[in-house]
Coordinates of C-alpha atoms in Angstrom, one line a residue:
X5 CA 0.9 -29.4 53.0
X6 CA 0.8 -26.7 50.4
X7 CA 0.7 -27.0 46.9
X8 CA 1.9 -24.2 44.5
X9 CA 0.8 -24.7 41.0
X10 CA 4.0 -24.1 38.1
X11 CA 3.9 -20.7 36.5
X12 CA 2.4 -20.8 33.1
X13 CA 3.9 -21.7 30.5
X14 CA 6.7 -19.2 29.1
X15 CA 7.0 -17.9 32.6
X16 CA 9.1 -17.9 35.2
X17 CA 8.9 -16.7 39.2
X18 CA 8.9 -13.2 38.8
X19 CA 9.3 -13.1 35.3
X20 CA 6.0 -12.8 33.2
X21 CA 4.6 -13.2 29.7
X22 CA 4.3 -9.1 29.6
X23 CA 8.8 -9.0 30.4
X24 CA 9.0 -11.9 27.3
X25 CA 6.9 -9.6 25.0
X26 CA 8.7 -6.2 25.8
X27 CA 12.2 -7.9 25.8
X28 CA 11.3 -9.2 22.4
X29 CA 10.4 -5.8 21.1
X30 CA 13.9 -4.7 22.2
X31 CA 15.8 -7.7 20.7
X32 CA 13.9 -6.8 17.4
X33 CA 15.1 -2.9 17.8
X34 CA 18.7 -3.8 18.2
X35 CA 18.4 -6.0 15.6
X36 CA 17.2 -3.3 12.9
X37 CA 18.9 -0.6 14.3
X38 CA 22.3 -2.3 14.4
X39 CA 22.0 -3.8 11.2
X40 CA 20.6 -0.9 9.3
X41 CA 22.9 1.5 11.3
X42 CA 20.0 3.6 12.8
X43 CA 22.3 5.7 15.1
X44 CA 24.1 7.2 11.8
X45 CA 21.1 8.7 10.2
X46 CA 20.7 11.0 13.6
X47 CA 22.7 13.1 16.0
X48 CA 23.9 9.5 16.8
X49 CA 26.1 9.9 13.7
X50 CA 28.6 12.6 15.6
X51 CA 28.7 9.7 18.5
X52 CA 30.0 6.9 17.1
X53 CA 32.4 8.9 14.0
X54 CA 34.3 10.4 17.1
X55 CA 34.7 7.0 19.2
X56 CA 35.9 5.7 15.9
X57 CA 38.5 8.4 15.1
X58 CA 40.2 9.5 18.3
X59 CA 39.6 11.0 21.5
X60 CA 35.9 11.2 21.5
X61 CA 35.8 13.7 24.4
X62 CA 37.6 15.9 23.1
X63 CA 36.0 15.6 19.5
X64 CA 32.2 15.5 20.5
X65 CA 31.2 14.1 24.1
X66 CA 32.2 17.3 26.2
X67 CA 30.4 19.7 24.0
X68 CA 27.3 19.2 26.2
X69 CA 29.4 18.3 30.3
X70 CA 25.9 18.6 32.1
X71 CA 25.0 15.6 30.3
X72 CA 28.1 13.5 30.5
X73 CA 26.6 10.7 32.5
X74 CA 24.2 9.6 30.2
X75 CA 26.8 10.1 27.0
X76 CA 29.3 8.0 28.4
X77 CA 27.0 5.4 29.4
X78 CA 25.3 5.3 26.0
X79 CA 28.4 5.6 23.6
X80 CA 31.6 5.1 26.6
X81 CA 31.5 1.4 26.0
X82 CA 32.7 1.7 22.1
X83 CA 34.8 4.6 22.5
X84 CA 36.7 2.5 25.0
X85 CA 36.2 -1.0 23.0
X86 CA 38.0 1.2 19.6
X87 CA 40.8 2.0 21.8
X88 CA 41.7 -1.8 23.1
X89 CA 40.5 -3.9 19.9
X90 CA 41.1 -3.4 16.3
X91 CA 38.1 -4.3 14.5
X92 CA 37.1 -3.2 10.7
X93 CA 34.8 0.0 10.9
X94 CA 31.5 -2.2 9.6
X95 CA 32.2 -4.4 12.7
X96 CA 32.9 -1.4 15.1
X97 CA 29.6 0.3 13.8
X98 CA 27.3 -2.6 14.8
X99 CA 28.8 -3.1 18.0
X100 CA 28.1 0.4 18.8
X101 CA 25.0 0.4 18.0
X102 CA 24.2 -3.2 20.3
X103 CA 25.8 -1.7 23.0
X104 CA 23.9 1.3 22.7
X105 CA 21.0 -0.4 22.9
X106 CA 21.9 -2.5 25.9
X107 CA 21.8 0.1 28.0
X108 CA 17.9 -0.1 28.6
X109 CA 18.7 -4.1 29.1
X110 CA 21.1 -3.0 31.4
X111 CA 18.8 -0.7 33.6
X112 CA 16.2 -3.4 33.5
X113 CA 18.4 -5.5 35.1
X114 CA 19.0 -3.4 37.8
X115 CA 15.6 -2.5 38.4
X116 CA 14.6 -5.9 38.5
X117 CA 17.4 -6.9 41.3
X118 CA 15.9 -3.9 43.4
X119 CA 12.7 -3.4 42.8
X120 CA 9.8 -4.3 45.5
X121 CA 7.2 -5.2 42.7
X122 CA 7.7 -5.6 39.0
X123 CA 6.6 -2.2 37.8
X124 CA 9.5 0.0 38.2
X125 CA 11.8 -2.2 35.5
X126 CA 8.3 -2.7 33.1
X127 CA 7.2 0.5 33.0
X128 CA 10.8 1.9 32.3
X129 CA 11.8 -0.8 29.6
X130 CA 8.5 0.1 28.1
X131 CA 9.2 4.0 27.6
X132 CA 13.1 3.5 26.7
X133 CA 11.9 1.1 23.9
X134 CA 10.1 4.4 22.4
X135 CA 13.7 6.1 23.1
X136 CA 15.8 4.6 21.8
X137 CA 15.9 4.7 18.2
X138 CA 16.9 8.4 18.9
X139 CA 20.4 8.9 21.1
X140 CA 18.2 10.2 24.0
X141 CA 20.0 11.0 27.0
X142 CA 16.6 10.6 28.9
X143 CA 17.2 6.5 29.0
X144 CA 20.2 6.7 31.5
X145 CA 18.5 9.5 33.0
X146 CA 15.1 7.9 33.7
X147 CA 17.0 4.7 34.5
X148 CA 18.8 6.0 37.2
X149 CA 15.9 8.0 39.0
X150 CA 13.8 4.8 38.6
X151 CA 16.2 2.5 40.6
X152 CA 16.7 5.5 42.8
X153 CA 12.7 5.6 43.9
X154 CA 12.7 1.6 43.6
X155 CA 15.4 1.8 46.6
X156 CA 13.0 4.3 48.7
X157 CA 10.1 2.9 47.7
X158 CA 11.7 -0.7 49.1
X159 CA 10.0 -1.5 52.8
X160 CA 13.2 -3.7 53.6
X161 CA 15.9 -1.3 52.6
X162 CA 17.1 0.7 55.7
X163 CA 17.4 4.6 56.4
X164 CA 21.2 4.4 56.0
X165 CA 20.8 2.4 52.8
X166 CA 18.3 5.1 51.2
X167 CA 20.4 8.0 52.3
X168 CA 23.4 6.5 50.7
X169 CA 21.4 5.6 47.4
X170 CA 20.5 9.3 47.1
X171 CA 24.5 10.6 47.9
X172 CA 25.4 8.2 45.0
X173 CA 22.5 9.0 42.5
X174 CA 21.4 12.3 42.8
X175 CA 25.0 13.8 41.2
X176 CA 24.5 11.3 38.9
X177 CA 21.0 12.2 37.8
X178 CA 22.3 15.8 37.8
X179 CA 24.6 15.4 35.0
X180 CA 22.0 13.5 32.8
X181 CA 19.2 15.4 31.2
X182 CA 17.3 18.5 32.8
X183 CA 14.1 16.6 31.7
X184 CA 14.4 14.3 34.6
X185 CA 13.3 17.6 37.0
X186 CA 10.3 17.3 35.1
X187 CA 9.8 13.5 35.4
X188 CA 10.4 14.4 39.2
X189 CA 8.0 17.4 40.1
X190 CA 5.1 16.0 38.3
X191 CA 5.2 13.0 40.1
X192 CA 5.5 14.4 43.1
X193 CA 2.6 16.5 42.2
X194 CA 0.9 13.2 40.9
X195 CA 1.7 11.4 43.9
X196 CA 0.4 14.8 46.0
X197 CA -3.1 15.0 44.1
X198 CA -3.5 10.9 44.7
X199 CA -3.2 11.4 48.8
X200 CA -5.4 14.1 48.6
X201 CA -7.9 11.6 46.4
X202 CA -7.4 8.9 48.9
X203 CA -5.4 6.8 47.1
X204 CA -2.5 5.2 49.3
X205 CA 0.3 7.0 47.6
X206 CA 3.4 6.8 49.5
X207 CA 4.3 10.4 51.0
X208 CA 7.8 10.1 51.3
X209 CA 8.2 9.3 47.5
X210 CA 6.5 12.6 46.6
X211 CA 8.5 14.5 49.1
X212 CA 11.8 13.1 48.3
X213 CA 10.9 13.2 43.9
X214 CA 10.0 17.1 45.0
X215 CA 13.5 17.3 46.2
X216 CA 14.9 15.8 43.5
X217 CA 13.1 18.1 40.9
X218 CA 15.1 21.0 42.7
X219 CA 18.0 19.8 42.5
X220 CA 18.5 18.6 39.0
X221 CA 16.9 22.3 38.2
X222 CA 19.7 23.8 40.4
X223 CA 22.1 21.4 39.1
X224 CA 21.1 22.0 35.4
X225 CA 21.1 26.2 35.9
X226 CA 24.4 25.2 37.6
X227 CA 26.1 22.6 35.2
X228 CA 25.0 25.5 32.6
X229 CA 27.2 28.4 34.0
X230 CA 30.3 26.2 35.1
X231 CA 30.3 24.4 31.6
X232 CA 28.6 26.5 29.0
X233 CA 28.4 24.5 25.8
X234 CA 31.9 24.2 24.0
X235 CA 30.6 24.7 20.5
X236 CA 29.1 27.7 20.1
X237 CA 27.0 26.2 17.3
X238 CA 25.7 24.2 19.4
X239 CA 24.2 26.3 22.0
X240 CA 21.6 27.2 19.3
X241 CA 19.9 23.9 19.1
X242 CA 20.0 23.4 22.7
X243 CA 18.0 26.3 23.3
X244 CA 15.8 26.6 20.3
X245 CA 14.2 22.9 21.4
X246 CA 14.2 23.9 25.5
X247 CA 11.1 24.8 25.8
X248 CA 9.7 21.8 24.3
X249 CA 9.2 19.9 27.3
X250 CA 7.1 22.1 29.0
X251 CA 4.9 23.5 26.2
X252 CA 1.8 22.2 26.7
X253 CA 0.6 22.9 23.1
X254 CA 3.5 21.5 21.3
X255 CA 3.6 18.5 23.6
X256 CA -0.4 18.1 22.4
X257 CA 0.9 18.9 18.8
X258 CA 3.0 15.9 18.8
X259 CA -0.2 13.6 19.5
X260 CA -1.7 14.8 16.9
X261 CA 1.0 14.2 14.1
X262 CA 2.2 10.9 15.9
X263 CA -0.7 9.3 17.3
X264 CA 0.8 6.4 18.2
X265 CA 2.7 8.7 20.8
X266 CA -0.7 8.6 22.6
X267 CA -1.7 5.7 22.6
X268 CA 1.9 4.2 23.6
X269 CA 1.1 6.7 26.9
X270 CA -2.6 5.6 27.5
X271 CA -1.4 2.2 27.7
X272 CA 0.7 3.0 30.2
X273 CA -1.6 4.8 32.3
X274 CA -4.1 2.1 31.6
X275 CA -3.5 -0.4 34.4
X276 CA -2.8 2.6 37.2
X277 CA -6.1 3.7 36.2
X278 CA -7.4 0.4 36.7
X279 CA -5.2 -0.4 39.7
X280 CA -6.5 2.8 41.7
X281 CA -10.1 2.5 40.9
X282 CA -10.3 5.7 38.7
X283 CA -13.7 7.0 37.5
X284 CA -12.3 6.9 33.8
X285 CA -10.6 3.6 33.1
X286 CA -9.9 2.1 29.6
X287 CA -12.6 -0.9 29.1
X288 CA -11.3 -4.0 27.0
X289 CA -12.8 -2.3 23.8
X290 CA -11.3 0.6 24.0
X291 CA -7.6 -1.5 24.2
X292 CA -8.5 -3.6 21.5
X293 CA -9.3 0.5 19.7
X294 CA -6.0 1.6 20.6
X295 CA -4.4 -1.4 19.4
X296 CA -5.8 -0.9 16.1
X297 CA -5.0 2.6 16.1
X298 CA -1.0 2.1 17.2
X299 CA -0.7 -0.6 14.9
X300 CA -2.2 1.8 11.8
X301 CA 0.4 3.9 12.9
X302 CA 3.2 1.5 13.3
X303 CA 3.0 0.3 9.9
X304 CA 2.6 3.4 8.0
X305 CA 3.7 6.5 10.1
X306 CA 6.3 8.3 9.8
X307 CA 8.7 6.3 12.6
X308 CA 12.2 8.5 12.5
X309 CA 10.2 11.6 13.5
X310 CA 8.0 9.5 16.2
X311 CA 11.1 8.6 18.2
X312 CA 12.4 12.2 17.8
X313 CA 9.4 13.8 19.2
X314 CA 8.3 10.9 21.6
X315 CA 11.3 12.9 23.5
X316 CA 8.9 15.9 24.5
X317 CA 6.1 13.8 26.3
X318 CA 8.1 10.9 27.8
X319 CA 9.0 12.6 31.3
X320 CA 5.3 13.5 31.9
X321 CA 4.2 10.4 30.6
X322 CA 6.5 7.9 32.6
X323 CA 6.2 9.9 36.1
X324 CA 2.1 9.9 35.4
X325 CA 2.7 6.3 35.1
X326 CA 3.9 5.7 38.0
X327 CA 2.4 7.8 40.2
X328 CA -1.0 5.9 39.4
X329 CA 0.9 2.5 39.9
X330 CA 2.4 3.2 43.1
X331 CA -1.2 4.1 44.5
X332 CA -2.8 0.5 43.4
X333 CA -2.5 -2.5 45.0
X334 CA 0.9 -4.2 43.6
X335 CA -1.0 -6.8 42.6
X336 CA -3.9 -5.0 41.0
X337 CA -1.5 -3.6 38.7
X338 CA 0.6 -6.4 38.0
X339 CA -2.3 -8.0 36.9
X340 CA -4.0 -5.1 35.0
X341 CA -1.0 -4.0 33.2
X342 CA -0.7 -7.8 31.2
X343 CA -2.9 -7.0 28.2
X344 CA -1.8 -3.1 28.0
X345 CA 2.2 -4.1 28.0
X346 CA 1.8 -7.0 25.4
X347 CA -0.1 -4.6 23.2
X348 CA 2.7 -1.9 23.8
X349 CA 4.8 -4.6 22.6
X350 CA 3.6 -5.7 19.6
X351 CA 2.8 -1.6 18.8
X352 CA 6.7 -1.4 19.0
X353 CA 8.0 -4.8 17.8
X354 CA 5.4 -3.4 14.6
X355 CA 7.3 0.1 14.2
X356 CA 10.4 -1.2 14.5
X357 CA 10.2 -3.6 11.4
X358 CA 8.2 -0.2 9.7
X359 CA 11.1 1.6 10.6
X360 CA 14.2 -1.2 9.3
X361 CA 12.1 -1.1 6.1
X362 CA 12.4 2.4 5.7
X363 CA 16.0 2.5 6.7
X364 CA 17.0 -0.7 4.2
X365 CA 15.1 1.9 1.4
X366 CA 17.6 4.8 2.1
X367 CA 20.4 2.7 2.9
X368 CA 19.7 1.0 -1.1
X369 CA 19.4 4.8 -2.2
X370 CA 22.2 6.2 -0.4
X371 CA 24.1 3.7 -2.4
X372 CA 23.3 4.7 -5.9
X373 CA 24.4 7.9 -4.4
X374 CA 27.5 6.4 -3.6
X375 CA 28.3 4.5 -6.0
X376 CA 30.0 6.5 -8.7
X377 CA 32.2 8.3 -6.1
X378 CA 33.4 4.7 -4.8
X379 CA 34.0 3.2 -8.9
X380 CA 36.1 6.9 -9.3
X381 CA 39.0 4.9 -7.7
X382 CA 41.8 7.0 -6.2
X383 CA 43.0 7.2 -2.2
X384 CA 39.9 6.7 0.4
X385 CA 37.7 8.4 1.0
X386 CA 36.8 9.6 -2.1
X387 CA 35.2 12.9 -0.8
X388 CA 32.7 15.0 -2.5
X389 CA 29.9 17.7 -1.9
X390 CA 26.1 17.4 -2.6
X391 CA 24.8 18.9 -5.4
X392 CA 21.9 21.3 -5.1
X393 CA 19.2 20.4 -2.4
X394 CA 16.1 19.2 -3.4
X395 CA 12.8 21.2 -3.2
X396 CA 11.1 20.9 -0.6
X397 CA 8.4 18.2 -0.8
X398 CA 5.2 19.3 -0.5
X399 CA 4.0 19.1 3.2
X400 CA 0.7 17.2 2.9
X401 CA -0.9 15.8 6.2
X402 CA -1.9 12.6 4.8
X403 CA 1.6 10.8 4.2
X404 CA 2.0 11.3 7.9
X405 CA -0.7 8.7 9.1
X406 CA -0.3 7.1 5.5
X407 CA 3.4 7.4 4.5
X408 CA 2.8 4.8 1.9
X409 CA 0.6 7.5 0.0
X410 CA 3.9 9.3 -1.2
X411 CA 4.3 6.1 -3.7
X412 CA 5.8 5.7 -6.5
X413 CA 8.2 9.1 -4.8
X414 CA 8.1 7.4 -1.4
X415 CA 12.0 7.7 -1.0
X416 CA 12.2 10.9 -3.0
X417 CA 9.3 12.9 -0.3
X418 CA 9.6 10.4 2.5
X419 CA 13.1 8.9 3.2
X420 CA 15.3 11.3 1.7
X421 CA 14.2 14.6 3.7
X422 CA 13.2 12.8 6.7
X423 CA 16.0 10.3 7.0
X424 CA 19.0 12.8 6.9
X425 CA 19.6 12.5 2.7
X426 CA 20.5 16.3 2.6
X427 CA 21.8 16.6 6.3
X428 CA 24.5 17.2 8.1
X429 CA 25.0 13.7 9.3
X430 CA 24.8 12.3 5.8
X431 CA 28.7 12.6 5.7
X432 CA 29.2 10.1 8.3
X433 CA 26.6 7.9 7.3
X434 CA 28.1 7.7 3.8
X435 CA 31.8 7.2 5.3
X436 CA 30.5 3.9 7.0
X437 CA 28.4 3.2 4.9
X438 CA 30.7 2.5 2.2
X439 CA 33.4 0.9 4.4
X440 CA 34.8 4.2 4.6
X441 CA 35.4 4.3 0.6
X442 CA 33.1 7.7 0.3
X443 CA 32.0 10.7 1.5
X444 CA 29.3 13.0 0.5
X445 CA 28.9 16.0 2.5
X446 CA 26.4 19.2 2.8
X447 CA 28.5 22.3 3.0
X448 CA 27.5 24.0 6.0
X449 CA 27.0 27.2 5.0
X450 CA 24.4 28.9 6.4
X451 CA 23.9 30.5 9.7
X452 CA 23.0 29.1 12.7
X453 CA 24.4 25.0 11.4
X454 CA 24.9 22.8 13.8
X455 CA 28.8 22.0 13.6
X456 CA 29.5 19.1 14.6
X457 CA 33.3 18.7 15.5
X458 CA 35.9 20.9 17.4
X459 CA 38.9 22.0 15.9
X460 CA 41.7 21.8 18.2
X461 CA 40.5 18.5 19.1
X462 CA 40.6 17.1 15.6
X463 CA 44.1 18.6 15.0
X464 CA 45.1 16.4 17.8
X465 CA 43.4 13.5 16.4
X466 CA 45.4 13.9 13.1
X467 CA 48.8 13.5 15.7
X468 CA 48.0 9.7 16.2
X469 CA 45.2 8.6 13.1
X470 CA 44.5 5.2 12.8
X471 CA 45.9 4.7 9.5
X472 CA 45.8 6.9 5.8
X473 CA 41.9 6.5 5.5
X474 CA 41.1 8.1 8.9
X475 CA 43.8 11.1 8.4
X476 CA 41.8 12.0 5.2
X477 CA 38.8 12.0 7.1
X478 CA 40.0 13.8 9.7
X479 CA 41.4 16.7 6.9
X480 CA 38.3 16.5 5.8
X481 CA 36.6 17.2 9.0
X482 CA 39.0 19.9 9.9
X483 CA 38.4 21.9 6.7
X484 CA 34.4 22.0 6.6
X485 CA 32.6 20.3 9.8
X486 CA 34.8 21.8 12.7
X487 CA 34.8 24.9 15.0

């Protein structure tokens, strides 16, 4: 008769301390995020303002069509939910940001139901926890060319089965992120290099990720010329960040200001290098080093800008990743990856309560901001412009590593600039932020702006507005952020 021993304790079959530790860290984001309204103090702003105030297509989502996949996945959900319930716009907001942030839990879920071994959903909830403070489009993107590999890479899952996952997926993938054709030619390179090593590296995955890379390319040069950005004020930050992942210098750059960016990666790689009995492998000193480096950083970095540019080096470092997993023994890895995911977890968890404190500090500032235009009284929003903008603070390299340095000015230098204080989507912030009772803008008045709305769409909007609020809103929107 045979015996099993129980899993440990906090464990269940198949489900491991490492899945407890990172779906902690991603209860604690959406936790912060949603409560301190993360989304409005980036591009996420746009997002959730036009599922609020009308057709959100129209308004925003379609500005960018080769990406429509992973918009409506990541902000579909509330621009449908405003148009079946009424709820106040403080509820609305939160909800959008928790479903914005279950879509990683969502892919994880997936993964997990299709998956041969447990790496594919860890390794992908890991990098979408660095994602997804910033509306990414690379989390839908990577999510569906993970479960996409997971079905190839499945011994049990027939020939007909595979060829119909690719029919389904790849269009999908397409109309994502170009990034992904990155993701997909280096690790078919990867996968390439580890045959040639001797590592066991399954050959069809590289062929079939190599095929992938040239389609999403064609697709993207394709997407591009059938639907060129809607808003020309738009196409300018599209291209002027393009070349980003591919620079091998800036990508290096972004190490260097955001360290923890490195070490999140390192720790990734960490068991693969293990796993396929690499010359250089990271010893059990150097994790408990990196630990004590990402969790310096965690605490007293920078975070908004770490989540911006974690953007640039996430395809390489996920498809690296893997690569180097797929080539060790399942088990091997499984087992190697433990003390590298729970120290990735605890890295985040650690930024992420950094990060809530630094968003409760501008959402308290914002306030006093706020307050004398909400006390004026009159029909809301009370709508006003900014005054000047504030110098420039000095660009010193120490608050970067050290933000706490920039005390007693820390929201002056710190929040302020970095947070979106004198930005664009400070106007949408203040509007829910003050229950939509205020609105301080930044004129956009120099070249090259992004702006953020389109005209004939908001003109429509004002046809069927929610109520008096919302057509003042849209008025404003129409006379100073629309093209």
């Amino acid at each position: 008769m045979k015996v099993t021993s129980p899993p440990p304790p906090f464990e269940l079959p198949g489900f491991e301390i490492s899945d407890w530790a990172l779906l902690g860290a991603l209860l604690i984001v959406t936790v912060v995020g949603s409560s301190q309204m993360s989304l409005l103090v980036i591009d996420g702003a746009g997002s959730i303002t036009a599922a609020w105030l009308g057709n959100a297509w129209a308004l925003f989502y379609d500005q960018v069509t080769g990406r429509a996949v992973s918009t409506l996945l990541a902000f579909g959900p509330a621009w449908a939910l405003s148009g079946w319930v009424d709820l106040p716009a403080n509820v609305f907001v939160g909800v959008a940001h928790v479903l914005n942030f279950a879509v990683p839990l969502v892919f994880w879920l997936a993964l997990r139901a299709i998956e041969p071994q447990r790496i594919f959903s860890r390794l992908y909830l890991a990098v979408a926890l660095v994602l997804v403070f910033f509306t990414s489009e690379l989390i839908p993107a990577m999510g569906l060319w993970m479960i996409w590999l997971a079905v190839l890479d499945h011994p049990q899952r027939s020939r007909p089965a595979k060829a119909i996952a690719t029919i389904v997926i790849a269009p999908l993938v397409v109309l994502t992120h170009p990034a992904i054709a990155i993701t997909s030619i280096v690790f078919a390179i990867g996968g390439l290099a580890l045959r040639l090593l001797g590592r066991p590296f399954p050959r069809h995955l590289a062929i079939a990720s190599a095929a992938m890379g040239v389609l999403v390319t064609a697709g993207y040069f394709a997407t591009s010329a059938l639907w060129p950005a809607t808003n020309p004020s738009l196409a300018g930050q599209l291209q002027g960040g393009q070349y980003n992942y591919v620079d091998p210098l800036w990508m290096l750059g972004t190490f260097g200001f955001f360290p923890m960016l490195a070490v999140f990666w390192l720790l990734l790689l960490a068991p693969g290098l293990d796993g396929t009995a690499a010359r250089w492998r990271l010893s059990r000193t150097a994790l408990v080093i990196l630990a004590v480096i990402g969790l310096w950083f965690a605490l007293n970095g920078t975070n908004i800008l770490t989540w911006i540019f974690a953007r640039s080096t996430a395809p390489v470092a996920l498809a690296l990743a893997l690569c180097l997993a797929l080539a060790s023994p399942a088990a091997t890895w499984l087992q190697a990856a433990r003390r590298p995911l729970l120290i990735f977890a605890a890295i985040m968890a650690t930024a992420a309560v950094s990060y809530g404190v630094d968003l409760f500090l501008f959402g308290r500032a914002s306030d006093a901001r706020l307050a004398p235009l909400i006390a004026a009284g009159g029909p809301a929003p009370n709508i006003a412009p900014m005054g000047p903008p504030s110098p420039p603070p000095t660009q010193r390299p120490l608050p970067v590593v050290f933000k706490w340095l920039a005390a007693p000015d820390y929201v002056r230098d710190i929040i302020n600039p970095y947070y979106g204080g004198e930005r664009m989507t400070f106007a949408f912030y203040s509007f829910f932020r003050s229950d939509r009772r205020a609105v301080l803008y930044k004129p956009l008045d120099k070249k090259r702006e992004w702006v953020p709305f389109m005209c004939t769409a908001t003109d429509d909007a004002l046809k069927r507005p929610r109520d008096a609020i919302d057509v003042r809103m849209l008025r404003f929107i129409r006379e100073q952020y629309c093209v």
